[in-house]
Structures are given as structure tokens and as C-alpha cells.
XYZ file of C-alpha atoms in Angstrom:
663
model
C 10.265 49.565 -12.358
C 10.894 50.295 -8.374
C 13.872 53.548 -8.426
C 16.197 52.923 -4.817
C 17.829 56.812 -4.389
C 20.815 57.405 -2.959
C 23.049 54.406 -4.259
C 26.845 54.891 -4.143
C 26.466 58.231 -1.686
C 28.960 55.576 0.827
C 31.419 54.598 -1.722
C 31.993 57.387 -4.164
C 31.495 54.954 -6.617
C 29.364 55.525 -9.789
C 27.173 52.500 -8.890
C 24.027 54.102 -10.355
C 24.970 54.435 -13.676
C 26.441 50.939 -13.153
C 23.019 49.551 -12.345
C 21.452 51.455 -15.377
C 23.805 50.129 -17.811
C 23.389 47.025 -16.494
C 19.358 47.002 -16.554
C 20.040 48.286 -20.167
C 22.367 45.799 -21.392
C 19.092 43.005 -20.353
C 16.758 45.431 -22.176
C 17.056 43.900 -25.882
C 13.613 41.687 -25.348
C 11.903 44.136 -24.177
C 12.907 46.432 -27.336
C 12.155 43.947 -29.899
C 8.388 43.358 -28.302
C 8.262 47.248 -27.862
C 8.958 47.722 -31.991
C 6.384 44.198 -32.875
C 3.422 46.148 -30.925
C 3.999 49.381 -32.531
C 4.407 48.179 -35.703
C 1.211 45.576 -35.078
C -0.388 48.903 -34.204
C 0.374 50.588 -36.725
C -0.914 47.989 -39.514
C -4.478 48.100 -37.559
C -4.301 51.860 -37.766
C -3.530 51.147 -41.566
C -6.636 48.701 -42.018
C -8.861 50.889 -40.179
C -7.800 53.126 -43.308
C -7.862 50.461 -45.822
C -11.668 49.673 -44.608
C -12.695 53.502 -44.698
C -11.481 53.127 -48.466
C -12.987 50.108 -49.282
C -16.584 51.704 -47.658
C -16.692 54.135 -49.870
C -15.514 52.431 -52.810
C -18.877 50.457 -52.350
C -21.083 53.120 -51.626
C -20.023 54.452 -55.337
C -20.139 50.968 -56.691
C -23.457 49.913 -55.223
C -25.203 52.981 -56.679
C -24.145 51.762 -60.191
C -24.179 47.810 -59.756
C -27.884 48.513 -61.450
C -28.700 48.591 -65.023
C -30.637 51.480 -64.277
C -27.796 53.841 -63.819
C -26.463 53.357 -67.606
C -30.066 53.228 -69.478
C -29.922 57.003 -69.159
C -32.367 58.865 -71.294
C -33.410 62.655 -71.790
C -37.011 63.662 -72.977
C -37.170 67.373 -74.187
C -40.153 68.961 -74.987
C -40.047 72.074 -77.350
C -42.690 73.717 -75.480
C -41.963 73.345 -71.700
C -45.077 75.835 -70.457
C -47.161 72.959 -72.144
C -45.799 69.918 -70.913
C -42.759 68.299 -69.823
C -41.048 64.804 -69.606
C -39.065 62.711 -68.095
C -37.555 59.058 -69.610
C -36.748 55.917 -68.110
C -34.185 54.232 -70.125
C -36.445 51.847 -72.139
C -38.381 54.235 -74.499
C -37.679 54.682 -77.786
C -35.160 56.914 -79.043
C -37.082 59.094 -81.739
C -39.333 62.265 -81.807
C -43.002 62.562 -80.652
C -45.783 64.349 -81.650
C -47.861 65.703 -78.814
C -50.875 67.814 -79.001
C -52.760 68.676 -75.326
C -56.686 69.806 -75.948
C -57.628 69.290 -72.612
C -56.474 68.981 -69.065
C -57.257 66.732 -66.502
C -58.846 68.630 -63.380
C -60.380 67.789 -59.686
C -64.277 67.621 -59.132
C -65.173 71.208 -56.994
C -68.712 71.889 -55.483
C -69.606 74.651 -53.256
C -72.469 74.707 -50.584
C -74.297 78.303 -50.715
C -73.658 80.949 -48.472
C -73.882 81.054 -44.921
C -72.837 84.354 -42.524
C -70.203 82.779 -40.698
C -67.828 80.402 -40.421
C -70.023 79.702 -36.803
C -73.248 79.541 -38.650
C -75.040 75.990 -36.980
C -75.197 73.761 -40.187
C -77.309 70.627 -38.743
C -76.344 67.241 -37.782
C -76.905 63.696 -39.122
C -74.142 61.740 -41.346
C -72.253 63.114 -44.915
C -71.254 59.818 -47.026
C -68.720 60.376 -49.790
C -68.302 58.766 -52.384
C -67.002 58.941 -55.825
C -67.969 58.231 -59.543
C -68.121 59.453 -63.178
C -71.195 61.685 -63.672
C -72.843 60.874 -67.380
C -74.609 63.976 -68.342
C -76.460 62.478 -71.255
C -78.245 59.718 -69.687
C -77.460 61.646 -66.117
C -76.458 58.695 -64.030
C -73.753 58.400 -62.132
C -71.386 55.308 -61.895
C -69.379 54.314 -58.504
C -65.465 54.234 -58.555
C -65.624 50.995 -56.296
C -61.474 51.832 -56.627
C -61.708 55.076 -54.708
C -62.191 55.284 -50.666
C -64.882 57.267 -49.387
C -65.830 57.731 -45.962
C -69.164 58.237 -43.825
C -68.491 61.265 -41.682
C -70.867 62.319 -38.253
C -71.996 65.550 -37.255
C -73.451 66.410 -34.024
C -72.961 69.181 -32.003
C -69.763 69.602 -31.284
C -68.797 69.795 -35.242
C -72.034 71.255 -36.777
C -70.980 74.364 -37.600
C -69.870 75.473 -41.045
C -65.928 75.626 -39.822
C -66.697 72.260 -37.436
C -68.038 70.277 -40.698
C -65.073 71.372 -42.334
C -62.967 70.230 -40.182
C -64.617 66.964 -39.363
C -64.373 65.965 -43.610
C -60.171 66.976 -43.458
C -60.131 64.430 -40.862
C -61.790 61.952 -42.181
C -58.744 61.434 -44.698
C -61.896 60.880 -47.401
C -60.184 61.668 -50.479
C -61.444 65.181 -50.701
C -60.046 68.082 -48.732
C -63.131 70.722 -47.317
C -62.042 74.570 -47.066
C -64.463 77.749 -46.710
C -64.366 80.886 -48.940
C -66.051 83.939 -48.269
C -67.288 85.911 -51.352
C -67.846 89.189 -49.422
C -71.325 89.175 -49.358
C -73.323 89.096 -46.370
C -73.916 85.279 -46.518
C -70.959 84.956 -48.295
C -69.068 81.660 -46.338
C -69.301 79.149 -48.837
C -67.840 75.161 -48.015
C -65.676 73.880 -51.301
C -65.413 70.000 -51.098
C -62.063 69.653 -53.675
C -61.141 66.018 -54.809
C -57.982 65.015 -54.216
C -57.608 63.308 -57.392
C -58.493 64.566 -61.068
C -60.290 62.664 -63.740
C -63.844 61.735 -64.651
C -64.004 59.269 -62.519
C -63.361 60.640 -59.136
C -66.634 63.114 -59.395
C -67.695 63.660 -55.508
C -71.515 62.673 -54.676
C -72.317 63.515 -51.142
C -75.228 61.872 -49.688
C -76.560 62.880 -46.548
C -78.967 61.190 -43.782
C -80.592 64.465 -41.927
C -81.246 64.156 -38.465
C -84.335 66.370 -39.167
C -86.170 63.801 -41.347
C -85.484 65.060 -44.862
C -82.373 64.180 -46.203
C -82.821 66.020 -50.069
C -84.382 69.820 -49.107
C -82.413 72.573 -49.005
C -82.267 73.339 -45.209
C -80.311 71.082 -42.295
C -77.623 69.101 -42.948
C -79.037 68.448 -46.512
C -78.313 71.854 -47.522
C -74.688 69.930 -48.237
C -76.325 67.202 -49.913
C -75.023 66.644 -53.467
C -75.821 64.140 -56.236
C -75.218 65.414 -59.919
C -78.483 63.059 -60.880
C -80.984 65.190 -58.660
C -82.227 68.576 -58.813
C -81.421 71.608 -56.579
C -83.039 71.807 -53.630
C -83.768 67.558 -54.034
C -80.786 66.201 -53.367
C -78.741 68.248 -55.660
C -78.401 71.433 -52.442
C -74.532 72.180 -53.791
C -73.132 73.762 -56.956
C -70.468 72.491 -59.481
C -67.558 75.158 -59.851
C -65.235 73.072 -61.317
C -65.815 69.719 -63.827
C -64.002 66.639 -62.864
C -62.201 66.064 -66.459
C -59.578 63.730 -67.840
C -56.635 64.976 -69.668
C -57.003 64.994 -73.440
C -54.594 64.602 -75.617
C -53.147 63.194 -78.899
C -49.434 61.309 -79.494
C -48.585 60.917 -82.915
C -51.824 61.434 -83.998
C -53.529 58.845 -81.956
C -56.119 60.033 -79.283
C -55.281 59.570 -75.390
C -57.377 59.952 -72.562
C -56.396 59.647 -68.890
C -57.292 60.910 -65.420
C -53.994 62.380 -64.457
C -52.010 65.566 -65.911
C -49.273 62.990 -64.816
C -48.835 60.418 -67.469
C -46.527 57.341 -67.349
C -47.879 54.741 -69.818
C -48.968 57.137 -72.761
C -45.203 56.362 -74.661
C -43.388 53.418 -73.125
C -41.012 54.565 -70.612
C -41.478 57.793 -70.921
C -43.452 60.406 -68.296
C -45.623 63.061 -69.391
C -46.498 66.609 -66.885
C -49.269 68.064 -68.418
C -49.104 72.005 -67.700
C -51.467 74.093 -70.176
C -54.105 73.432 -73.330
C -52.130 73.457 -76.837
C -53.196 76.410 -79.301
C -54.260 73.376 -81.255
C -50.525 72.564 -83.373
C -48.646 69.968 -82.252
C -45.691 70.412 -79.977
C -42.247 68.124 -80.564
C -41.080 65.535 -77.512
C -37.631 64.207 -78.454
C -36.436 61.249 -76.829
C -32.662 60.546 -77.170
C -29.452 58.808 -74.829
C -28.158 60.600 -72.302
C -25.016 60.569 -73.161
C -23.574 62.810 -70.890
C -25.247 61.086 -67.708
C -23.977 57.922 -68.889
C -20.117 59.280 -69.433
C -20.475 61.027 -65.835
C -21.757 57.649 -64.083
C -18.622 55.470 -66.003
C -16.228 58.147 -65.075
C -17.290 58.146 -61.353
C -16.577 54.481 -61.636
C -13.368 55.054 -63.005
C -12.598 57.610 -60.124
C -13.942 54.936 -57.597
C -11.205 52.644 -58.760
C -8.844 54.894 -58.981
C -9.244 56.547 -55.234
C -9.297 52.948 -53.585
C -6.046 51.901 -55.835
C -4.194 55.115 -54.681
C -5.184 53.900 -51.172
C -3.969 50.857 -51.311
C -0.984 51.878 -53.138
C -0.043 54.129 -50.303
C -0.335 51.682 -47.399
C 2.107 49.038 -49.690
C 4.643 51.242 -51.386
C 8.308 50.399 -51.411
C 10.393 53.453 -50.984
C 13.957 52.620 -51.911
C 15.921 55.449 -50.591
C 14.386 55.598 -46.830
C 12.627 52.381 -45.943
C 11.016 53.847 -43.145
C 9.017 56.156 -45.736
C 7.676 52.448 -47.255
C 3.900 51.380 -46.616
C 3.130 50.288 -43.385
C 1.363 47.511 -45.412
C 4.023 46.491 -47.360
C 4.397 42.819 -47.858
C 1.752 42.110 -46.185
C -0.974 39.408 -47.437
C -4.185 40.680 -46.685
C -3.544 44.243 -48.119
C -2.069 42.032 -51.182
C -5.105 39.590 -51.467
C -7.721 42.892 -51.936
C -5.581 44.120 -54.907
C -5.349 41.149 -56.651
C -9.521 39.799 -56.564
C -10.157 44.059 -57.595
C -7.849 43.517 -60.476
C -8.649 40.349 -61.443
C -12.183 41.543 -62.269
C -11.036 43.902 -64.435
C -9.207 41.855 -66.362
C -12.419 39.327 -66.830
C -14.702 38.948 -69.808
C -18.505 39.049 -68.620
C -20.428 36.314 -70.345
C -24.298 36.718 -71.005
C -23.813 40.290 -72.851
C -24.544 40.331 -76.307
C -22.270 43.191 -77.705
C -19.592 44.098 -74.920
C -17.682 41.822 -72.979
C -14.779 43.887 -71.786
C -14.268 47.335 -70.343
C -11.606 48.346 -73.427
C -14.594 48.118 -75.843
C -16.527 50.546 -74.364
C -13.363 52.836 -73.535
C -12.192 52.094 -69.927
C -8.865 50.555 -69.387
C -5.727 50.306 -67.006
C -2.768 52.760 -68.146
C 0.732 52.240 -67.514
C 1.115 53.508 -64.192
C -1.829 50.858 -63.310
C -4.812 53.746 -62.928
C -8.088 53.145 -65.165
C -9.397 55.924 -67.616
C -11.775 56.566 -69.897
C -11.884 57.290 -73.532
C -15.087 59.717 -73.632
C -14.805 59.390 -77.392
C -14.583 55.789 -77.505
C -17.651 55.213 -74.823
C -19.689 57.986 -76.821
C -19.457 55.850 -79.714
C -20.473 52.722 -78.174
C -23.516 54.169 -76.882
C -24.577 55.440 -79.899
C -24.110 52.163 -81.613
C -25.226 49.740 -78.384
C -26.925 51.993 -76.220
C -29.168 48.727 -74.679
C -25.465 46.957 -74.013
C -23.729 49.147 -72.373
C -25.512 48.529 -68.817
C -24.971 44.682 -69.096
C -21.049 45.486 -68.272
C -21.859 46.825 -65.233
C -24.848 45.676 -63.489
C -26.500 42.373 -63.206
C -29.080 41.726 -65.551
C -31.461 39.042 -67.117
C -32.885 39.376 -70.634
C -36.055 36.699 -71.796
C -36.664 35.974 -74.612
C -40.161 35.033 -73.830
C -42.739 38.928 -73.373
C -44.494 37.269 -70.125
C -41.463 35.930 -68.362
C -38.865 38.361 -66.461
C -36.061 39.206 -64.674
C -36.764 39.298 -61.076
C -33.494 39.260 -59.402
C -30.483 37.017 -58.378
C -27.816 36.055 -55.859
C -24.272 36.060 -55.054
C -24.526 32.585 -56.294
C -26.071 32.713 -59.592
C -23.700 32.261 -62.593
C -23.677 34.051 -66.200
C -25.003 31.720 -68.363
C -28.425 31.056 -70.541
C -31.171 28.885 -69.134
C -33.904 27.531 -70.508
C -37.215 28.290 -68.575
C -39.719 25.680 -68.709
C -42.846 26.056 -66.906
C -45.349 23.033 -65.456
C -48.124 25.087 -63.661
C -48.584 28.813 -63.733
C -49.688 30.657 -60.723
C -52.550 31.749 -59.885
C -55.018 33.874 -57.541
C -57.027 32.578 -54.373
C -60.514 33.256 -54.769
C -63.912 33.060 -52.960
C -67.399 32.707 -54.824
C -70.625 33.345 -53.445
C -73.399 30.219 -53.362
C -76.013 32.607 -55.700
C -77.031 36.123 -56.472
C -76.707 38.376 -53.324
C -79.729 39.945 -51.729
C -79.526 43.432 -53.396
C -81.203 45.271 -50.213
C -78.941 46.330 -47.830
C -80.936 47.103 -44.209
C -78.803 49.262 -41.472
C -77.891 46.618 -38.699
C -79.764 44.049 -40.598
C -77.102 42.764 -42.997
C -74.569 45.657 -43.740
C -71.657 43.943 -42.342
C -69.179 41.456 -43.154
C -65.837 40.325 -42.342
C -63.277 39.027 -44.503
C -59.885 37.317 -43.896
C -57.872 38.062 -47.300
C -54.620 36.778 -47.512
C -54.121 35.782 -43.819
C -55.142 39.452 -42.667
C -59.090 39.988 -41.048
C -61.628 42.906 -43.178
C -64.304 43.983 -41.903
C -66.522 46.725 -43.495
C -69.818 47.886 -43.582
C -72.139 48.415 -46.347
C -74.371 51.705 -47.071
C -77.765 51.054 -46.859
C -80.223 51.024 -49.672
C -81.549 48.976 -52.615
C -79.088 48.110 -55.371
C -79.727 48.402 -59.247
C -77.819 45.415 -59.875
C -75.355 42.739 -58.164
C -72.501 45.189 -60.081
C -73.740 48.216 -58.186
C -73.406 46.412 -55.119
C -69.918 44.629 -55.587
C -68.818 48.578 -56.460
C -70.061 49.102 -52.972
C -68.308 46.450 -51.351
C -65.358 47.038 -53.757
C -65.095 51.020 -52.097
C -65.572 49.721 -48.343
C -62.636 46.880 -49.149
C -60.667 49.489 -50.655
C -61.296 51.852 -47.803
C -60.534 49.290 -45.468
C -57.322 48.914 -46.903
C -57.698 45.985 -48.879
C -56.617 45.901 -52.527
C -58.808 42.727 -53.447
C -60.589 42.872 -56.561
C -64.660 42.491 -56.504
C -66.456 41.206 -59.587
C -69.572 39.212 -60.676
C -69.347 35.620 -61.828
C -71.608 34.282 -64.608
C -73.775 32.772 -62.077
C -74.605 36.678 -61.097
C -72.491 35.862 -57.390
C -70.177 38.282 -56.167
C -66.882 36.872 -56.565
C -63.531 38.441 -54.878
C -60.252 37.722 -55.717
C -57.188 37.712 -54.117
C -54.350 40.775 -54.934
C -51.602 38.264 -54.897
C -50.674 34.785 -56.360
C -49.417 31.009 -54.885
C -50.292 29.233 -52.071
C -50.488 32.158 -49.650
C -53.309 33.621 -51.549
C -56.895 32.785 -50.341
C -59.782 34.251 -49.000
C -62.782 33.353 -46.544
C -65.788 34.184 -45.194
C -65.290 35.201 -41.679
C -68.657 36.239 -40.734
C -71.108 39.099 -40.215
C -74.636 40.333 -40.443
C -74.733 40.037 -44.192
C -71.951 37.174 -45.037
C -75.384 34.877 -46.044
C -77.395 37.595 -47.814
C -74.177 38.301 -49.656
C -72.702 35.440 -49.979
C -74.729 32.351 -49.002
C -72.441 28.965 -48.819
C -69.229 30.780 -50.625
C -66.783 28.695 -52.171
C -63.344 29.710 -51.360
C -60.034 28.604 -53.732
C -56.440 28.841 -52.474
C -54.181 29.758 -55.282
C -51.124 28.011 -55.814
C -47.518 28.643 -56.947
C -46.250 28.886 -60.411
C -43.924 25.192 -60.901
C -41.303 24.729 -63.581
C -37.883 24.442 -63.510
C -34.781 26.863 -64.913
C -31.995 24.878 -66.457
C -33.519 21.724 -66.826
C -33.179 21.695 -62.733
C -36.452 22.332 -60.811
C -37.316 25.559 -59.350
C -38.736 26.443 -56.377
C -42.083 28.405 -56.793
C -43.509 30.736 -55.035
C -46.721 33.135 -56.352
C -45.504 33.846 -59.725
C -41.611 33.642 -59.633
C -39.203 30.868 -59.975
C -36.378 30.341 -58.204
C -33.380 28.472 -59.433
C -32.131 25.112 -57.615
C -29.622 25.345 -54.780
C -26.346 23.622 -56.298
C -27.078 24.742 -59.804
C -25.333 26.968 -62.313
C -29.138 28.965 -62.009
C -29.189 29.169 -58.499
C -30.760 32.544 -56.651
C -32.086 33.420 -60.179
C -35.613 34.835 -60.053
C -37.544 34.471 -63.158
C -41.187 35.804 -62.806
C -44.061 33.947 -64.592
C -46.377 36.794 -65.763
C -48.924 34.442 -67.497
C -48.882 32.753 -70.879
C -49.371 28.740 -70.634
C -47.713 26.228 -69.569
C -44.608 24.384 -71.520
C -41.298 25.488 -72.873
C -41.179 29.400 -72.150
C -37.477 30.123 -73.820
C -34.770 31.548 -72.290
C -33.336 33.835 -69.868
C -30.059 34.923 -70.274
C -28.110 36.448 -66.859
C -25.093 38.549 -67.157
C -23.130 39.752 -63.643
C -21.719 43.162 -65.004
C -18.387 44.510 -63.241
C -19.524 47.328 -60.766
C -21.826 44.313 -59.291
C -19.000 41.755 -59.371
C -16.953 44.638 -57.163
C -19.894 45.111 -54.751
C -20.231 41.557 -54.373
C -16.466 41.212 -53.520
C -16.185 44.353 -51.597
C -19.539 43.485 -49.674
C -17.282 39.952 -48.490
C -14.249 42.427 -47.778
C -16.428 44.268 -45.129
C -18.444 41.843 -43.668
C -18.024 40.294 -40.379
C -16.049 37.272 -41.203
C -14.533 39.075 -44.469
C -10.592 39.766 -44.810
C -10.669 42.872 -43.151
C -12.087 41.385 -39.818
C -10.150 38.702 -39.932
C -7.090 40.539 -40.180
C -7.601 43.278 -37.515
C -8.647 39.941 -35.622
C -5.562 38.764 -35.761
C -3.303 41.752 -35.260
C -5.410 42.601 -32.432
C -4.692 39.203 -31.034
C -1.064 39.693 -31.699
C -1.501 43.115 -29.714
C -2.898 41.187 -26.852
C -0.153 38.039 -27.177
C 2.706 41.162 -27.286
C 1.237 43.377 -24.212
C 1.402 40.108 -21.920
C 5.080 39.794 -22.947
C 5.866 43.429 -22.415
C 4.270 42.753 -18.543
C 6.225 39.920 -17.939
C 9.590 41.108 -19.851
C 8.784 44.281 -17.395
C 8.803 42.058 -14.541
C 12.046 40.525 -15.153
C 13.912 43.590 -15.911
C 12.472 44.624 -12.273
C 13.382 41.697 -10.888
C 17.058 42.259 -12.200
C 17.398 45.827 -11.337
C 16.611 44.967 -7.506
C 18.801 42.354 -7.730
C 21.665 44.768 -8.992
C 20.859 47.001 -6.382
C 20.409 44.864 -3.590
C 24.471 43.893 -4.751
C 25.778 47.318 -5.216
C 23.989 48.841 -2.142
C 26.072 45.716 -0.162
C 29.336 46.786 -2.113
C 28.265 50.224 -1.540
C 27.914 49.465 2.230
C 31.299 47.296 2.375
C 33.272 50.095 0.725
C 32.216 52.799 2.987
C 33.375 50.756 6.160
C 36.441 49.747 4.501
C 36.784 53.837 3.666
C 35.506 54.551 7.455
C 38.458 51.956 8.902
C 41.129 53.073 6.536
C 40.289 56.852 7.539
C 40.534 55.400 11.568
C 43.737 53.463 10.902
C 45.129 56.247 9.285
C 44.538 59.044 12.134
C 45.958 56.309 14.546
C 49.192 55.761 12.633
C 49.384 59.685 12.434
C 48.989 60.283 15.895
C 51.223 57.452 16.915
C 53.950 59.121 14.516
C 52.775 62.463 15.916
C 54.040 61.258 19.719
C 56.900 59.401 18.726
């Protein structure tokens, strides 16, 4: 507000004090608006605190909203020097007898010695492929699912070190290193398969620029065909055979290509470390009671922390109202608290054993806080372990072994729904018009291009005459894998090549685009597009995409996904869907924190109030400025008048005094 100085100096009156008092008397409305604005700003800050608390709560709850957090198991080996194990939660609790007789190994082959890493080897190409060598029949079966590579060696990389670097840069499924044994010609190239197992044996075919691709000179020194002989194509030596892991589980023989085994015992991963002594080692799979108790306690603690924040923001202090919570009586905060507590008092439908938290030892205390009775929870875990997870996460249980729960939405309601299939999903295929030409000539009929599920792939086949259509199919498979496709190649009943898409449904299709080898390999190929699964959930037509059926909009099953993994058409049993407490709390919290949720709405409303109150403040300040100016103008005139009268009075007094002195 504008300030005028010197008011009252003429009259000697306390005019400045009078103006201030009169203006302050007019400030009542401004004081009220300022107080409202301060209170509103405090509420905005309080809602920020509440939002932060809800975000922290959601972080914990969302991680507990999946069944896996409550399906915890331990897998303990009685000799961890032989193997270790982990369990996913779906394993059968009990003891298993494990005997490891052989570890899986990666294939290693080594070249003859060279004088140094700079020794020139030769030029040409190296083709690295993988397969399994049978020493009894002296045959090598190509592993079409493993990607190899063709590597060009020229004057830029024809040294021992250059070849090593070229192999490592080619991402060929092997690693190359140089080992020096200390002798005069001790530098040796060692090639190691990146994967273990008998089917990951390495084969190196050479096209040597010197014209002889199998002798022991030039680039062909690096040739390794396990079916050949030294100096005639088997010119590197094997330093470690490719072997599978061999073990017995409860007396049953198991053969695996890796020392990490995920499918010998359902729900258990074995990590083999050493061959045993012949005596079986015990593996104990048990419920991880402590881990589950820890997660349930985290659930309880997360709610209590949020509840404490809400209580602090809404509390009433009977002795000193100024110490009451900023959001005392606020409908938004009250709504959040009510929503949360209403979920805890619900009964979870669709579960077989437990339907309330109190049944597993979680309940409210007199002070309104949640508490966990860990003894009661552990008892529940011992009797009905598999049902605990349904109290917390969203889950679905099917009665048909070839149907599976695939997910849900916030619209999906708990319940049991019938599943009917009228059409099974299929994969897109392409079948050649007849038996393929088994002789592949470089630059003549070695290239083919495909479109698989909408993506283009180009392959180049290795030249040569293939022993069978299956052998040619294996080569096509290898090259497609190398190109990045998961499509499967085989031979149909008529002897033609057949490609099957890795996906299901109407987007699953394969077409032959061209290439110089398209005609020789596939002739007049026939393509068949896949179809989506079709059927109903809860008696209402569902949407089929690939192998998944999705519950219809508006039905109780809306958003429920059921995967149809095979089987037949017709009735496929039921799926029972339940939405646990953590899942529901996560959904509520997500809605509260959304851009159009309660918190955003309340904060926007409060910010609008701040804008309105600010405008009122400005208007009232302008009015007070005008009032003060008016008062100052009035009192300034009074000051001038009084000063003038005082001057006149002084003059008259002087004149009267002179008259008296002269009389």
C-alpha cells in the first residue's frame, strides 16, 4: 500500500496513528481470506504428504499382489559341493534322491602349434556349425536349432590373432582364444562352444583359397570334421568332448545338455557342480515358511505406515485445536481411509480354504492397527500352503490340464466360470509343392526369402549335396535361427519341406517371397494362415486372440484371459478366479494416484481455491489502498486547516499582545 509521510506535522495531531487504526478496521475481510488461503495451502501440502505415503504403500503392495510372493519354497542339498537347487513354489514338498554321474561339458578343439600370434594361417572361409557326433557310427547330426556362422578370412585377418578376433566378432556360438604351451611352435588356437551338451559339438568346414580345403596346410589347418581323419579334414584336435549331464533322480536316469536343469523335477532348478561318489545325495524341498511370514509382515507394515500418516493428518486434539490434523474432517482423506478398511473387512470369493485375513492370523487391534499372529500363519501354511497366495494376489485355477489362467483386468469379478472351446488355435504353415532339390550350388539356388508373421527373413544355404530332405531341412532350420526366426522346419508326409510359424492365430502366416533357391526348395508352395481360438467364458462369446480367450465386455468375466494350450473342442471345465487383498489394494491405490483420481481431483480443487483466494486478496488490497488514500487525503486537508488555524491563532495572539503593550 502507498504510504504518505509527514501526516500530522502541521497540526501536531496523531493523524498517522488515526489513519492506521481506521485502515486496520477495514482489514477484517482480507484477514479472513488470507487465513483461508493459508489453510488451503496447508491442505495442498498435506495431500502431497498423503500422496507420497500412498505411493510408498503401492510400491510394497504391488510387489505382493502376485501369487509367487506367497508360493515360496526352499530346496536344500545335503551336499552343496555336488549341486545346489532352488524351488519356484510349484514343486511337491518332500525328499528326492540325486546322484550325479557326469557333468555337461562344452566342446573344445585346438589347432596345431604356430610360431606366434602373428603367424599367417591362410585365407578363405570358415563355416562353423553344431551337432552331435556319434563315434559308434562315425556320423555327425546337425543341430538345426543352433546358430552358426560363415566367417571370411582374408589379408586383413589371416594371422592367428586375426582369425581369433574374426571368430569372436562373428557371434558364431563359440569363443576363440590363443593358448601358448611354451614350446617353439606353441601358439595354439582353441575354439570352445558357448553351450554345453553333446548336441553342441563344433564342426568347422573350410573353403581354402589354396584350392584344397581338407589338407593340413593353409586355412584348412583349422578344419574340424569329426567324421574325417587328421590331415584330411579333421585337422584340429579335441581337447574336451561335448557331453551331456547324466544323473538319476529317485533312481530314474536323466540326461540333459546343461548343468542347470529346470525340468527334471517340476518346480525345481538343479545346478550341478561336481560328479558324486556314487552315493545318492538328498534334496529336500520344503515350504519357505519364514519367507512367506516375512512377506505377510511386509503387507501388515505397509498398511500400518499408511494408516499412521492418515491418522496424523486427520487427528483431533481436544486440548489444543491448533494441533489437530490439517485434514481433520476432510472428505477426501476420510474416503481414502474408508476404502482401505472396507477391503480388509471383505470376504475373498473364489478361494477354496481361506476367505478372510483373520483365518491366517492377520487382524485389526483395538488401536486400529493391523497385527500378525505368526504362529497362526505358520499353522495355516502347514495345512493349506497353496491357498495362502489366493488371499493376496489375483489368481485363476482351471480344472482342465490344457487350459491355464492368463491374466485379468480391474473389471474382472471373482467367481467360477465355465469355459467352452468351439475352435482350437492353429499355427500358420507353408508346405513345398514336392520334394526339394538336395543339391545346393552357391550363387545358383542357395538363397531363399520368407515372410514369417509379418517379418522378412533372408537365408543363404551352405553349398553341397545333402544326404536327405531332413538334412536339408536341418540346414534351413539353422539358417533361419541364425536370421532370428523361431519357425520350425520339418518334412511333411509327402517328402516336401514344411515351415511352421512359432505363433498361433490369425497373425500367424508364412509366405515365400523369392530368392534363387525358392523354386528348387519349395516349388509351388502352399501357405495356410493360422486361426484364433474361439469359444465362450461364462456362457458368453469370448474374444479369441492366438491361444487366448478373453472374457466379454459387460460380463462378470470381462478381461479374464484363459489360455487354451491344446486338447479338443467342447466343454473345457471351469476357471475359478479370485482377487486377493493385495491385488485389490493395489487397484484402489492405482486409481487414487491416477491423473483423474481422488488425489488429483482434490489437489486441483484446492489449487483452484488458491487462485480464487489470491484474486480476492488482490481486490481487497486494492480496496484498502483506495481507502487509505481517501483517509490520508481527508486528514491531510484537516492537518492543513488546523495548521492554518494555529498560524492565525498565533498571529492574533501576537497582535493582541502588542496592543496591550502599547496601551
